[in-house]
CSV table of C-alpha atoms in Angstrom, one decimal:
chain,number,residue,atom,x,y,z
A,600,MET,CA,-6.6,-24.6,-7.6
A,601,LYS,CA,-9.4,-22.8,-9.9
A,602,PHE,CA,-8.9,-18.9,-10.4
A,603,ALA,CA,-11.2,-16.6,-11.9
A,604,VAL,CA,-10.4,-13.5,-14.2
A,605,VAL,CA,-12.8,-11.0,-13.8
A,606,VAL,CA,-13.2,-9.1,-16.6
A,607,PHE,CA,-14.5,-5.2,-17.3
A,608,PRO,CA,-15.5,-3.7,-20.0
A,609,GLY,CA,-12.1,-1.8,-20.8
A,610,SER,CA,-9.9,-4.7,-19.2
A,611,ASN,CA,-6.9,-5.3,-21.7
A,612,CYS,CA,-4.8,-7.6,-19.3
A,613,ASP,CA,-7.0,-10.3,-18.8
A,614,VAL,CA,-5.7,-12.5,-21.2
A,615,ASP,CA,-2.2,-12.1,-19.8
A,616,MET,CA,-3.7,-12.7,-16.5
A,617,TYR,CA,-5.1,-15.7,-17.6
A,618,HIS,CA,-1.9,-16.8,-19.7
A,619,ALA,CA,-0.1,-16.8,-16.9
A,620,ILE,CA,-2.1,-18.9,-14.6
A,621,ALA,CA,-3.1,-22.0,-17.5
A,622,ASP,CA,0.3,-22.2,-19.3
A,623,GLU,CA,2.7,-20.8,-16.9
A,624,LEU,CA,1.1,-22.4,-13.3
A,625,GLY,CA,-0.9,-25.3,-15.2
A,626,GLU,CA,-4.1,-24.2,-12.8
A,627,GLU,CA,-7.3,-24.0,-13.7
A,628,VAL,CA,-8.6,-20.7,-14.6
A,629,GLU,CA,-11.7,-18.6,-16.2
A,630,TYR,CA,-12.9,-15.6,-17.7
A,631,VAL,CA,-15.5,-14.1,-15.6
A,632,TRP,CA,-17.8,-11.3,-16.7
A,633,HIS,CA,-18.7,-8.3,-14.2
A,634,ASP,CA,-22.1,-8.6,-14.2
A,635,GLU,CA,-21.3,-12.0,-12.4
A,636,ASP,CA,-22.9,-12.6,-8.6
A,637,ASN,CA,-21.6,-15.3,-7.0
A,638,LEU,CA,-17.3,-16.4,-7.6
A,639,ASP,CA,-18.2,-19.2,-4.3
A,640,ARG,CA,-16.5,-21.7,-7.4
A,641,PHE,CA,-13.4,-20.3,-7.2
A,642,ASP,CA,-10.7,-20.2,-4.9
A,643,ALA,CA,-9.1,-17.0,-5.8
A,644,VAL,CA,-10.1,-13.7,-7.8
A,645,LEU,CA,-7.8,-11.6,-10.4
A,646,LEU,CA,-8.8,-8.1,-11.1
A,647,PRO,CA,-6.7,-7.5,-14.1
A,648,GLY,CA,-5.3,-4.1,-15.7
A,649,GLY,CA,-6.9,-2.0,-18.2
A,650,PHE,CA,-8.8,0.6,-18.2
A,651,SER,CA,-12.4,-0.1,-16.8
A,652,TYR,CA,-15.0,1.7,-18.3
A,653,GLY,CA,-12.8,3.8,-20.1
A,654,ASP,CA,-11.4,5.2,-16.8
A,655,TYR,CA,-14.1,7.9,-16.6
A,656,LEU,CA,-14.4,9.8,-13.8
A,657,ARG,CA,-11.4,8.4,-12.0
A,658,SER,CA,-9.9,5.2,-12.7
A,659,GLY,CA,-11.6,2.3,-11.3
A,660,ALA,CA,-14.8,4.4,-10.0
A,661,ILE,CA,-17.5,3.3,-12.2
A,662,ALA,CA,-16.0,-0.4,-12.0
A,663,ARG,CA,-16.3,-0.5,-8.5
A,664,PHE,CA,-20.2,-0.4,-8.4
A,665,SER,CA,-20.0,-3.4,-11.3
A,666,LYS,CA,-21.9,-6.2,-9.6
A,667,VAL,CA,-19.5,-8.6,-9.4
A,668,MET,CA,-17.6,-6.6,-7.1
A,669,ALA,CA,-20.3,-8.0,-4.2
A,670,SER,CA,-19.0,-11.3,-4.9
A,671,VAL,CA,-15.5,-9.8,-4.8
A,672,LYS,CA,-16.2,-8.3,-1.3
A,673,GLN,CA,-17.8,-11.7,-0.3
A,674,ALA,CA,-14.3,-13.3,-1.4
A,675,ALA,CA,-12.2,-11.2,0.4
A,676,ASP,CA,-14.3,-11.2,3.6
A,677,ALA,CA,-13.7,-15.5,3.4
A,678,GLY,CA,-9.7,-15.3,3.4
A,679,LYS,CA,-9.9,-16.2,-0.4
A,680,PRO,CA,-6.7,-14.4,-2.2
A,681,VAL,CA,-7.8,-11.3,-4.1
A,682,LEU,CA,-5.1,-9.9,-6.4
A,683,GLY,CA,-5.9,-6.3,-8.3
A,684,VAL,CA,-3.0,-5.6,-10.7
A,685,CYS,CA,-2.7,-2.2,-12.2
A,686,ASN,CA,-6.3,-1.0,-13.1
A,687,GLY,CA,-7.3,-3.9,-10.7
A,688,PHE,CA,-5.3,-2.1,-7.9
A,689,GLN,CA,-7.5,1.1,-8.3
A,690,ILE,CA,-10.4,-0.9,-8.0
A,691,LEU,CA,-9.9,-2.0,-5.0
A,692,LEU,CA,-8.8,1.5,-3.8
A,693,GLU,CA,-12.1,2.7,-4.8
A,694,ALA,CA,-13.9,-0.2,-3.4
A,695,GLY,CA,-12.9,0.2,0.1
A,696,LEU,CA,-10.8,-3.1,0.0
A,697,LEU,CA,-7.9,-1.8,0.1
A,698,PRO,CA,-6.8,1.6,1.6
A,699,GLY,CA,-5.4,5.0,0.3
A,700,ALA,CA,-6.1,6.4,-3.3
A,701,MET,CA,-4.3,7.0,-6.6
A,702,ARG,CA,-3.2,10.0,-8.2
A,703,ARG,CA,-1.3,11.4,-11.7
A,704,ASN,CA,1.4,10.2,-12.4
A,705,GLN,CA,4.0,12.6,-11.0
A,706,GLY,CA,5.5,14.0,-14.5
A,707,LEU,CA,1.4,13.9,-15.9
A,708,LYS,CA,2.6,11.2,-18.5
A,709,PHE,CA,1.5,7.3,-19.1
A,710,ILE,CA,4.8,5.3,-18.2
A,711,CYS,CA,5.7,1.5,-19.7
A,712,ARG,CA,8.6,0.2,-19.0
A,713,PRO,CA,10.3,-2.4,-16.8
A,714,VAL,CA,11.1,-1.4,-13.4
A,715,GLN,CA,13.1,-2.3,-10.5
A,716,LEU,CA,11.3,-3.6,-6.9
A,717,VAL,CA,12.2,-4.7,-3.6
A,718,VAL,CA,9.9,-7.1,-1.8
A,719,GLU,CA,9.5,-5.3,1.5
A,720,ASN,CA,7.5,-8.4,3.1
A,721,ASN,CA,7.5,-12.5,2.1
A,722,GLY,CA,5.4,-13.3,4.7
A,723,THR,CA,2.2,-12.8,3.1
A,724,MET,CA,0.7,-15.7,0.6
A,725,PHE,CA,1.5,-13.5,-2.5
A,726,THR,CA,4.8,-13.4,-1.7
A,727,SER,CA,6.3,-16.3,0.2
A,728,ALA,CA,8.4,-17.9,-2.8
A,729,TYR,CA,10.1,-14.8,-2.7
A,730,GLU,CA,13.5,-13.2,-0.6
A,731,LYS,CA,13.0,-10.6,1.7
A,732,GLY,CA,14.7,-8.0,0.2
A,733,GLU,CA,14.7,-9.7,-3.1
A,734,VAL,CA,14.8,-7.1,-6.3
A,735,ILE,CA,12.6,-8.3,-9.3
A,736,THR,CA,12.3,-6.9,-12.7
A,737,ILE,CA,8.4,-6.0,-13.6
A,738,PRO,CA,6.9,-3.8,-16.2
A,739,ILE,CA,4.7,-1.0,-15.6
A,740,ALA,CA,1.9,0.4,-17.6
A,741,HIS,CA,-0.3,3.3,-15.7
A,742,GLY,CA,-0.8,7.1,-16.2
A,743,GLU,CA,-2.3,7.1,-12.2
A,744,GLY,CA,-0.3,5.0,-10.2
A,745,ASN,CA,1.0,7.9,-8.2
A,746,TYR,CA,-0.2,6.0,-4.5
A,747,TYR,CA,-1.3,8.6,-1.8
A,748,CYS,CA,-2.7,8.1,1.4
A,749,ASP,CA,-2.8,10.4,4.7
A,750,GLU,CA,-0.3,10.0,7.9
A,751,GLN,CA,-2.4,8.1,10.0
A,752,THR,CA,-3.2,5.1,7.1
A,753,LEU,CA,0.7,4.9,6.2
A,754,GLU,CA,1.4,4.6,9.7
A,755,ARG,CA,-0.9,1.6,10.0
A,756,LEU,CA,0.7,0.3,6.5
A,757,VAL,CA,4.3,0.4,8.2
A,758,GLU,CA,3.2,-0.7,11.7
A,759,ASN,CA,1.4,-3.9,10.2
A,760,LYS,CA,4.2,-4.3,7.5
A,761,GLN,CA,0.8,-4.0,4.4
A,762,ILE,CA,4.0,-2.6,2.3
A,763,VAL,CA,5.0,-5.5,0.2
A,764,PHE,CA,6.4,-4.1,-2.4
A,765,ARG,CA,8.5,-0.5,-3.4
A,766,TYR,CA,10.2,1.1,-6.0
A,767,HIS,CA,13.9,-0.1,-6.4
A,768,GLY,CA,16.3,2.7,-7.4
A,769,GLU,CA,14.2,5.3,-8.8
A,770,ASN,CA,10.2,6.2,-8.2
A,771,PRO,CA,8.5,6.5,-11.7
A,772,ASN,CA,5.3,7.9,-10.3
A,773,GLY,CA,5.8,10.0,-7.3
A,774,SER,CA,3.9,7.0,-5.2
A,775,LEU,CA,4.1,7.9,-1.6
A,776,MET,CA,7.3,6.1,0.4
A,777,ASP,CA,8.1,4.5,-3.2
A,778,ILE,CA,4.8,2.2,-2.8
A,779,ALA,CA,4.5,-0.1,-5.5
A,780,GLY,CA,2.2,-2.4,-3.8
A,781,ILE,CA,0.1,-3.1,-0.1
A,782,VAL,CA,-2.1,-5.6,1.2
A,783,ASN,CA,-5.0,-5.4,3.5
A,784,GLU,CA,-4.6,-6.4,7.3
A,785,ARG,CA,-5.6,-9.7,6.9
A,786,GLY,CA,-3.2,-10.3,4.5
A,787,ASN,CA,-5.4,-11.8,1.8
A,788,VAL,CA,-6.3,-9.0,-0.5
A,789,LEU,CA,-3.1,-7.1,-2.7
A,790,GLY,CA,-3.2,-4.6,-5.0
A,791,MET,CA,0.0,-3.4,-7.0
A,792,MET,CA,0.8,-0.9,-10.2
A,793,PRO,CA,3.4,-3.2,-12.0
A,794,HIS,CA,2.1,-6.4,-13.9
A,795,PRO,CA,3.3,-9.8,-12.6
A,796,GLU,CA,1.7,-11.1,-15.4
A,797,ARG,CA,4.0,-9.7,-17.6
A,798,ALA,CA,6.7,-11.0,-16.1
A,799,VAL,CA,6.2,-14.8,-16.0
A,800,ASP,CA,8.6,-16.0,-19.1
A,801,ALA,CA,12.3,-15.5,-20.1
A,802,LEU,CA,11.2,-14.4,-23.3
A,803,LEU,CA,9.1,-11.0,-21.8
A,804,GLY,CA,12.1,-10.3,-20.4
A,805,SER,CA,11.5,-11.1,-16.8
A,806,ALA,CA,9.9,-14.4,-15.1
A,807,ASP,CA,10.1,-12.6,-11.7
A,808,GLY,CA,6.5,-12.2,-11.8
A,809,LEU,CA,6.1,-16.4,-11.5
A,810,LYS,CA,7.0,-16.7,-7.9
A,811,LEU,CA,3.8,-14.5,-7.1
A,812,PHE,CA,1.5,-16.9,-8.7
A,813,ARG,CA,3.2,-20.0,-7.0
A,814,SER,CA,3.4,-18.1,-3.9
A,815,ILE,CA,-0.8,-17.9,-4.3
A,816,VAL,CA,-0.5,-21.9,-5.5
A,817,ASN,CA,1.7,-23.2,-2.3
A,818,TYR,CA,-0.6,-20.9,0.2
A,819,TRP,CA,-3.7,-23.2,-1.0
A,820,ARG,CA,-2.3,-26.3,-1.3
A,821,GLU,CA,-0.8,-25.7,2.4
A,822,THR,CA,-4.2,-24.5,3.5
A,823,HIS,CA,-6.0,-27.3,2.1
A,824,VAL,CA,-6.3,-31.1,2.0
A,825,VAL,CA,-6.2,-32.4,-1.7
A,826,THR,CA,-8.2,-35.6,-2.3
A,827,ALA,CA,-7.2,-37.5,-5.4
């Protein structure tokens, strides 16, 4: 399986994402600069965290116009796994690939520490390696992670089981209904504020994030015939 790690000016978690795929999963991965116009050679697309374009205007508001985003949308439309973490989640929201918006953290402070999440839906291509209701530890690092959407959108998210992760025990940023991660209706685009790529080895404090990446690979292997 071949992953693309999209790099925007200001990305700073791209190396962590690359490490998770190459060194922990042992899968093929390549950095892709933001002006790339073709992602057809990749099986999955990863949008890492950071401060794309300095977070000017709003987090992700400028990155959504990057040349590569047309190809990201094409990958999503083709049913390929698309994962946006932290700033990547914000970009997916700004691009309309996921519903809702991000606001400043409730306490108006940047938060950087491990948090607990509960797996609300393990029936997605990103969460099949988890148990439903499993509590996992994943670090966060953001100043604008306060997820918000209107009432009708929230009803659809709940009805369609699109809320994949919720904060457990405490809500660090004021996010609506403790939402930490959501998928699109098709289930192939996931946005989450916590950083699974920073939780892929016990030496980092947790290896709970590795199951997310393994889920993607397992899904791909189950849906593709691999020949020698």
